[in-house]
PDB file of C-alpha atoms in Angstrom:
ATOM      1  CA  MET A 932     110.938 125.060  97.398  1.00 69.00           C
ATOM      2  CA  GLY A 933     109.203 121.693  97.442  1.00 90.00           C
ATOM      3  CA  VAL A 934     110.924 118.501  96.391  1.00 94.00           C
ATOM      4  CA  ARG A 935     109.781 116.619  93.290  1.00 95.00           C
ATOM      5  CA  LEU A 936     109.453 113.069  94.560  1.00 94.00           C
ATOM      6  CA  MET A 937     107.808 109.674  94.261  1.00 94.00           C
ATOM      7  CA  VAL A 938     106.548 107.359  96.992  1.00 92.00           C
ATOM      8  CA  VAL A 939     106.590 103.612  96.349  1.00 90.00           C
ATOM      9  CA  ASP A 940     105.718 101.151  99.120  1.00 82.00           C
ATOM     10  CA  ASP A 941     104.424  97.597  99.623  1.00 73.00           C
ATOM     11  CA  HIS A 942     101.299  98.961 101.271  1.00 77.00           C
ATOM     12  CA  ARG A 943      99.359 101.170  98.882  1.00 79.00           C
ATOM     13  CA  LEU A 944      97.411 102.886 101.674  1.00 79.00           C
ATOM     14  CA  LEU A 945     100.648 103.794 103.451  1.00 80.00           C
ATOM     15  CA  ALA A 946     102.138 105.103 100.214  1.00 84.00           C
ATOM     16  CA  GLU A 947      99.079 107.208  99.458  1.00 86.00           C
ATOM     17  CA  ALA A 948      98.856 108.549 103.022  1.00 87.00           C
ATOM     18  CA  LEU A 949     102.518 109.507 103.012  1.00 89.00           C
ATOM     19  CA  ALA A 950     102.183 111.100  99.585  1.00 91.00           C
ATOM     20  CA  SER A 951      99.196 113.149 100.776  1.00 91.00           C
ATOM     21  CA  ALA A 952     101.029 114.294 103.901  1.00 92.00           C
ATOM     22  CA  LEU A 953     104.041 115.372 101.861  1.00 94.00           C
ATOM     23  CA  LYS A 954     101.825 117.250  99.398  1.00 94.00           C
ATOM     24  CA  LEU A 955     100.357 119.197 102.298  1.00 93.00           C
ATOM     25  CA  ARG A 956     103.907 120.192 103.279  1.00 93.00           C
ATOM     26  CA  GLY A 957     104.505 121.713  99.843  1.00 94.00           C
ATOM     27  CA  HIS A 958     106.222 118.876  98.011  1.00 95.00           C
ATOM     28  CA  ARG A 959     105.391 117.726  94.498  1.00 94.00           C
ATOM     29  CA  VAL A 960     104.576 114.029  94.694  1.00 94.00           C
ATOM     30  CA  LEU A 961     104.540 112.541  91.211  1.00 86.00           C
ATOM     31  CA  ALA A 962     103.027 109.169  92.039  1.00 78.00           C
ATOM     32  CA  SER A 963     102.550 106.530  94.692  1.00 79.00           C
ATOM     33  CA  ALA A 964     102.225 102.839  93.902  1.00 73.00           C
ATOM     34  CA  ALA A 965     102.790  99.389  95.377  1.00 66.00           C
ATOM     35  CA  PRO A 966     106.090  97.828  94.269  1.00 63.00           C
ATOM     36  CA  ALA A 967     105.886  95.517  91.300  1.00 55.00           C
ATOM     37  CA  ALA A 968     108.143  94.370  88.505  1.00 59.00           C
ATOM     38  CA  GLY A 969     107.830  97.783  86.848  1.00 74.00           C
ATOM     39  CA  ALA A 970     108.258  99.955  89.944  1.00 79.00           C
ATOM     40  CA  ALA A 971     111.882 100.825  89.195  1.00 88.00           C
ATOM     41  CA  ASP A 972     110.993 101.480  85.563  1.00 88.00           C
ATOM     42  CA  LEU A 973     108.286 103.916  86.678  1.00 87.00           C
ATOM     43  CA  VAL A 974     110.787 105.861  88.778  1.00 91.00           C
ATOM     44  CA  ILE A 975     113.294 105.837  85.932  1.00 92.00           C
ATOM     45  CA  ALA A 976     110.670 107.150  83.516  1.00 91.00           C
ATOM     46  CA  ARG A 977     109.483 109.955  85.803  1.00 91.00           C
ATOM     47  CA  ALA A 978     112.959 110.883  87.115  1.00 93.00           C
ATOM     48  CA  PRO A 979     112.018 112.569  90.416  1.00 95.00           C
ATOM     49  CA  GLU A 980     114.571 114.316  92.584  1.00 96.00           C
ATOM     50  CA  VAL A 981     113.955 111.855  95.409  1.00 96.00           C
ATOM     51  CA  CYS A 982     112.258 108.458  95.552  1.00 95.00           C
ATOM     52  CA  LEU A 983     110.951 107.023  98.832  1.00 93.00           C
ATOM     53  CA  LEU A 984     111.110 103.269  98.279  1.00 91.00           C
ATOM     54  CA  GLY A 985     109.479 100.940 100.802  1.00 86.00           C
ATOM     55  CA  THR A 986     110.635  97.449 101.721  1.00 83.00           C
ATOM     56  CA  ALA A 987     109.181  95.060 104.264  1.00 74.00           C
ATOM     57  CA  ALA A 988     112.242  92.785 104.418  1.00 75.00           C
ATOM     58  CA  PRO A 989     115.550  94.673 104.052  1.00 74.00           C
ATOM     59  CA  ALA A 990     117.597  91.536 104.785  1.00 70.00           C
ATOM     60  CA  GLU A 991     116.036  89.494 101.974  1.00 74.00           C
ATOM     61  CA  PRO A 992     118.084  88.791  98.827  1.00 74.00           C
ATOM     62  CA  GLY A 993     117.180  91.190  96.040  1.00 81.00           C
ATOM     63  CA  ALA A 994     115.381  93.626  98.357  1.00 83.00           C
ATOM     64  CA  PHE A 995     117.399  96.511  96.968  1.00 88.00           C
ATOM     65  CA  ASP A 996     117.637  95.445  93.327  1.00 89.00           C
ATOM     66  CA  PRO A 997     115.198  98.276  92.403  1.00 90.00           C
ATOM     67  CA  VAL A 998     117.546 100.769  94.097  1.00 91.00           C
ATOM     68  CA  ALA A 999     120.485  99.508  92.084  1.00 92.00           C
ATOM     69  CA  LYS A1000     118.491  99.653  88.853  1.00 93.00           C
ATOM     70  CA  ILE A1001     117.294 103.207  89.528  1.00 94.00           C
ATOM     71  CA  LYS A1002     120.810 104.405  90.332  1.00 94.00           C
ATOM     72  CA  ARG A1003     122.211 102.673  87.281  1.00 93.00           C
ATOM     73  CA  GLU A1004     119.693 104.293  84.929  1.00 95.00           C
ATOM     74  CA  ARG A1005     119.083 107.585  86.776  1.00 95.00           C
ATOM     75  CA  PRO A1006     122.105 108.280  89.022  1.00 95.00           C
ATOM     76  CA  GLN A1007     120.785 111.761  89.794  1.00 96.00           C
ATOM     77  CA  VAL A1008     117.719 110.337  91.596  1.00 96.00           C
ATOM     78  CA  ALA A1009     118.285 110.109  95.351  1.00 96.00           C
ATOM     79  CA  VAL A1010     116.655 106.979  96.805  1.00 95.00           C
ATOM     80  CA  VAL A1011     115.599 106.886 100.454  1.00 94.00           C
ATOM     81  CA  VAL A1012     114.517 103.469 101.706  1.00 91.00           C
ATOM     82  CA  LEU A1013     111.466 103.149 103.972  1.00 87.00           C
ATOM     83  CA  GLY A1014     111.535 100.036 106.117  1.00 82.00           C
ATOM     84  CA  PRO A1015     111.475  98.332 109.498  1.00 77.00           C
ATOM     85  CA  VAL A1016     114.362  98.511 111.969  1.00 67.00           C
ATOM     86  CA  PRO A1017     117.141  96.968 109.860  1.00 66.00           C
ATOM     87  CA  SER A1018     119.992  94.691 110.758  1.00 67.00           C
ATOM     88  CA  PRO A1019     123.443  96.136 110.030  1.00 68.00           C
ATOM     89  CA  ARG A1020     123.582  93.840 107.008  1.00 71.00           C
ATOM     90  CA  GLY A1021     120.267  95.223 105.753  1.00 76.00           C
ATOM     91  CA  ILE A1022     121.322  98.865 106.007  1.00 78.00           C
ATOM     92  CA  ALA A1023     124.689  97.978 104.497  1.00 76.00           C
ATOM     93  CA  ALA A1024     122.934  96.354 101.541  1.00 81.00           C
ATOM     94  CA  ALA A1025     120.783  99.440 101.015  1.00 85.00           C
ATOM     95  CA  PHE A1026     123.794 101.739 100.817  1.00 85.00           C
ATOM     96  CA  ALA A1027     125.770  99.255  98.745  1.00 85.00           C
ATOM     97  CA  ALA A1028     122.928  99.329  96.206  1.00 89.00           C
ATOM     98  CA  GLY A1029     123.143 103.123  96.037  1.00 93.00           C
ATOM     99  CA  ALA A1030     120.543 104.352  98.522  1.00 93.00           C
ATOM    100  CA  SER A1031     121.031 107.845  99.933  1.00 93.00           C
ATOM    101  CA  GLY A1032     119.219 107.121 103.168  1.00 90.00           C
ATOM    102  CA  TYR A1033     117.135 104.814 105.319  1.00 90.00           C
ATOM    103  CA  VAL A1034     114.037 105.872 107.261  1.00 88.00           C
ATOM    104  CA  ARG A1035     111.967 103.664 109.526  1.00 82.00           C
ATOM    105  CA  HIS A1036     108.322 103.099 108.593  1.00 78.00           C
ATOM    106  CA  ASP A1037     107.237 104.472 111.964  1.00 74.00           C
ATOM    107  CA  GLU A1038     109.197 107.719 111.602  1.00 81.00           C
ATOM    108  CA  ARG A1039     107.257 110.954 112.076  1.00 85.00           C
ATOM    109  CA  ILE A1040     106.510 112.967 108.946  1.00 90.00           C
ATOM    110  CA  GLU A1041     109.028 115.613 110.081  1.00 90.00           C
ATOM    111  CA  GLY A1042     111.752 112.955 110.102  1.00 88.00           C
ATOM    112  CA  VAL A1043     110.751 111.708 106.662  1.00 91.00           C
ATOM    113  CA  GLU A1044     110.853 115.258 105.329  1.00 93.00           C
ATOM    114  CA  ARG A1045     114.314 115.848 106.831  1.00 92.00           C
ATOM    115  CA  ALA A1046     115.553 112.693 105.124  1.00 92.00           C
ATOM    116  CA  ILE A1047     114.123 113.847 101.793  1.00 94.00           C
ATOM    117  CA  LEU A1048     115.825 117.240 102.032  1.00 94.00           C
ATOM    118  CA  LYS A1049     119.149 115.735 103.093  1.00 93.00           C
ATOM    119  CA  ALA A1050     119.057 113.191 100.278  1.00 94.00           C
ATOM    120  CA  ARG A1051     118.307 115.888  97.710  1.00 94.00           C
ATOM    121  CA  SER A1052     121.297 117.885  98.927  1.00 93.00           C
ATOM    122  CA  GLY A1053     123.583 114.886  98.562  1.00 92.00           C
ATOM    123  CA  GLU A1054     123.863 114.021 102.252  1.00 90.00           C
ATOM    124  CA  SER A1055     123.384 110.626 103.872  1.00 85.00           C
ATOM    125  CA  ALA A1056     119.866 110.562 105.306  1.00 87.00           C
ATOM    126  CA  VAL A1057     120.337 108.099 108.152  1.00 83.00           C
ATOM    127  CA  SER A1058     121.150 108.294 111.860  1.00 72.00           C
ATOM    128  CA  PRO A1059     124.903 108.379 112.644  1.00 68.00           C
ATOM    129  CA  ALA A1060     124.727 105.207 114.745  1.00 63.00           C
ATOM    130  CA  LEU A1061     122.959 103.254 112.007  1.00 66.00           C
ATOM    131  CA  LEU A1062     125.364 104.557 109.393  1.00 66.00           C
ATOM    132  CA  GLN A1063     128.395 103.547 111.464  1.00 67.00           C
ATOM    133  CA  GLU A1064     127.080 100.012 111.832  1.00 62.00           C
ATOM    134  CA  ALA A1065     126.467  99.793 108.106  1.00 61.00           C
ATOM    135  CA  PHE A1066     129.931 100.897 107.083  1.00 63.00           C
ATOM    136  CA  THR A1067     131.569  98.700 109.725  1.00 65.00           C
ATOM    137  CA  GLU A1068     129.832  95.676 108.259  1.00 58.00           C
ATOM    138  CA  LEU A1069     130.625  96.688 104.685  1.00 59.00           C
ATOM    139  CA  LEU A1070     134.313  97.239 105.386  1.00 63.00           C
ATOM    140  CA  ASP A1071     134.987  94.344 107.766  1.00 59.00           C
ATOM    141  CA  PRO A1072     136.660  91.638 105.650  1.00 44.00           C
ATOM    142  CA  THR A1073     136.210  89.054 108.418  1.00 45.00           C
ATOM    143  CA  ALA A1074     132.434  89.351 108.480  1.00 45.00           C
ATOM    144  CA  GLN A1075     130.852  86.136 107.254  1.00 45.00           C
ATOM    145  CA  PRO A1076     127.765  86.377 105.037  1.00 45.00           C
ATOM    146  CA  ASP A1077     124.598  84.673 106.166  1.00 49.00           C
ATOM    147  CA  ASP A1078     123.938  81.241 104.668  1.00 62.00           C
ATOM    148  CA  GLU A1079     120.854  82.435 102.846  1.00 70.00           C
ATOM    149  CA  ALA A1080     120.136  79.111 101.149  1.00 75.00           C
ATOM    150  CA  GLN A1081     120.149  77.257 104.461  1.00 77.00           C
ATOM    151  CA  ARG A1082     117.933  79.889 106.071  1.00 76.00           C
ATOM    152  CA  LEU A1083     115.393  79.621 103.256  1.00 79.00           C
ATOM    153  CA  LEU A1084     115.404  75.832 103.427  1.00 81.00           C
ATOM    154  CA  ARG A1085     114.562  76.046 107.121  1.00 81.00           C
ATOM    155  CA  VAL A1086     111.381  78.044 106.422  1.00 83.00           C
ATOM    156  CA  LEU A1087     110.160  75.713 103.666  1.00 87.00           C
ATOM    157  CA  THR A1088     108.636  72.308 104.260  1.00 89.00           C
ATOM    158  CA  PRO A1089     110.050  69.354 102.251  1.00 89.00           C
ATOM    159  CA  ARG A1090     106.977  69.447 100.018  1.00 91.00           C
ATOM    160  CA  GLU A1091     107.392  73.192  99.437  1.00 91.00           C
ATOM    161  CA  VAL A1092     111.037  72.613  98.534  1.00 90.00           C
ATOM    162  CA  GLU A1093     109.909  70.066  95.934  1.00 91.00           C
ATOM    163  CA  VAL A1094     107.404  72.600  94.581  1.00 93.00           C
ATOM    164  CA  LEU A1095     110.133  75.243  94.357  1.00 91.00           C
ATOM    165  CA  VAL A1096     112.429  72.872  92.451  1.00 89.00           C
ATOM    166  CA  ARG A1097     109.626  72.109  90.014  1.00 91.00           C
ATOM    167  CA  VAL A1098     108.850  75.820  89.616  1.00 90.00           C
ATOM    168  CA  ALA A1099     112.543  76.449  88.876  1.00 86.00           C
ATOM    169  CA  ASP A1100     112.353  73.700  86.240  1.00 85.00           C
ATOM    170  CA  GLY A1101     109.572  75.645  84.538  1.00 85.00           C
ATOM    171  CA  GLU A1102     106.673  73.353  85.421  1.00 89.00           C
ATOM    172  CA  ASP A1103     103.234  74.936  85.469  1.00 91.00           C
ATOM    173  CA  THR A1104     100.571  74.193  88.073  1.00 91.00           C
ATOM    174  CA  ARG A1105      99.048  71.323  86.087  1.00 93.00           C
ATOM    175  CA  VAL A1106     102.385  69.570  85.623  1.00 94.00           C
ATOM    176  CA  ILE A1107     103.346  70.120  89.270  1.00 94.00           C
ATOM    177  CA  ALA A1108     100.043  68.603  90.383  1.00 94.00           C
ATOM    178  CA  SER A1109     100.475  65.593  88.093  1.00 94.00           C
ATOM    179  CA  GLY A1110     104.094  64.988  89.115  1.00 93.00           C
ATOM    180  CA  MET A1111     103.306  65.214  92.822  1.00 94.00           C
ATOM    181  CA  ARG A1112      99.972  63.368  92.512  1.00 93.00           C
ATOM    182  CA  ILE A1113      97.994  66.161  94.137  1.00 94.00           C
ATOM    183  CA  ALA A1114      95.048  68.282  93.034  1.00 93.00           C
ATOM    184  CA  PRO A1115      95.813  71.393  90.947  1.00 92.00           C
ATOM    185  CA  SER A1116      94.210  73.549  93.639  1.00 92.00           C
ATOM    186  CA  THR A1117      96.577  72.040  96.218  1.00 93.00           C
ATOM    187  CA  ALA A1118      99.554  72.617  93.944  1.00 92.00           C
ATOM    188  CA  ARG A1119      98.469  76.215  93.457  1.00 92.00           C
ATOM    189  CA  THR A1120      98.257  76.684  97.241  1.00 93.00           C
ATOM    190  CA  HIS A1121     101.757  75.239  97.681  1.00 93.00           C
ATOM    191  CA  VAL A1122     103.131  77.603  95.047  1.00 93.00           C
ATOM    192  CA  GLN A1123     101.536  80.623  96.715  1.00 91.00           C
ATOM    193  CA  ARG A1124     102.936  79.607 100.100  1.00 90.00           C
ATOM    194  CA  VAL A1125     106.414  79.245  98.604  1.00 91.00           C
ATOM    195  CA  LEU A1126     106.209  82.714  97.051  1.00 89.00           C
ATOM    196  CA  MET A1127     104.994  84.181 100.348  1.00 87.00           C
ATOM    197  CA  LYS A1128     107.747  82.534 102.400  1.00 85.00           C
ATOM    198  CA  LEU A1129     110.445  83.616  99.959  1.00 83.00           C
ATOM    199  CA  GLY A1130     109.074  87.160  99.879  1.00 79.00           C
ATOM    200  CA  VAL A1131     108.759  87.277  96.085  1.00 78.00           C
ATOM    201  CA  GLY A1132     105.890  88.153  93.786  1.00 79.00           C
ATOM    202  CA  SER A1133     106.218  85.691  90.925  1.00 84.00           C
ATOM    203  CA  ARG A1134     107.447  82.225  89.976  1.00 86.00           C
ATOM    204  CA  LEU A1135     110.235  83.788  87.934  1.00 81.00           C
ATOM    205  CA  GLU A1136     111.476  85.706  90.971  1.00 81.00           C
ATOM    206  CA  ALA A1137     111.315  82.552  93.089  1.00 84.00           C
ATOM    207  CA  ALA A1138     113.360  80.615  90.537  1.00 83.00           C
ATOM    208  CA  ALA A1139     115.918  83.434  90.294  1.00 78.00           C
ATOM    209  CA  LEU A1140     116.226  83.634  94.093  1.00 79.00           C
ATOM    210  CA  ALA A1141     116.669  79.873  94.381  1.00 80.00           C
ATOM    211  CA  ALA A1142     119.386  79.892  91.730  1.00 76.00           C
ATOM    212  CA  ARG A1143     121.178  82.955  93.117  1.00 72.00           C
ATOM    213  CA  THR A1144     121.402  81.626  96.667  1.00 75.00           C
ATOM    214  CA  GLY A1145     122.331  78.065  95.708  1.00 76.00           C
ATOM    215  CA  LEU A1146     119.129  76.800  97.298  1.00 78.00           C
ATOM    216  CA  LEU A1147     118.496  74.268  94.536  1.00 74.00           C
ATOM    217  CA  ASP A1148     121.899  72.653  95.053  1.00 72.00           C
ATOM    218  CA  ARG A1149     121.296  72.529  98.811  1.00 69.00           C
ATOM    219  CA  ALA A1150     117.881  70.956  98.244  1.00 69.00           C
ATOM    220  CA  GLY A1151     119.474  68.194  96.205  1.00 60.00           C
ATOM    221  CA  ASP A1152     122.219  67.656  98.761  1.00 56.00           C
ATOM    222  CA  ARG A1153     119.769  67.145 101.581  1.00 49.00           C
ATOM    223  CA  GLY A1154     117.667  64.774  99.505  1.00 49.00           C
ATOM    224  CA  ALA A1155     114.557  66.874  99.749  1.00 40.00           C
ATOM    225  CA  LEU A1156     112.843  65.251  96.849  1.00 40.00           C
TER     226      LEU A1156
END
């Protein structure tokens, strides 16, 4: 009997191709869509048996917030993450959020289908070696977390840090441009580059990420402005 599932991935074409392939193998694919603010809500509303949820950056803060939200609202939905080769911390974060499995983006369709069936049956849909690394990292009390704020500061230029601080203060593009004495189009470009580098889709997400990681405090300490 086919599995009732949803496919959600950053790349719409990949999501639709995977959904089509799974339909041909007898599964009932409810929908496929690029992740957005309402992606988790869509899964919650449709309540599939299994959700294949794509992520391009499993190590990024908040990457698995949708997983946690789905499991909180619909604990019966098994979530299998689709992503690149993860670090142990990335796979650990996926399982900590409630994922039932992790499948690489370049996995063959047979492997994806096996993961779906295992997740539906309540099993962990991940290779034993990857699973062992994940649990070792989760359970090791001596493991030190990455300094996420420092890492993010290294990828942003001083001007982009200033833009991020202004975004977190609620300034719109016009106010940012005026305060920095640059053209609105330039300010808009800076904002888009900040969002891209942080791996978020909106100013609100950027502000939340900066606050959660302590990036704003670090920016002040280093005298970025």
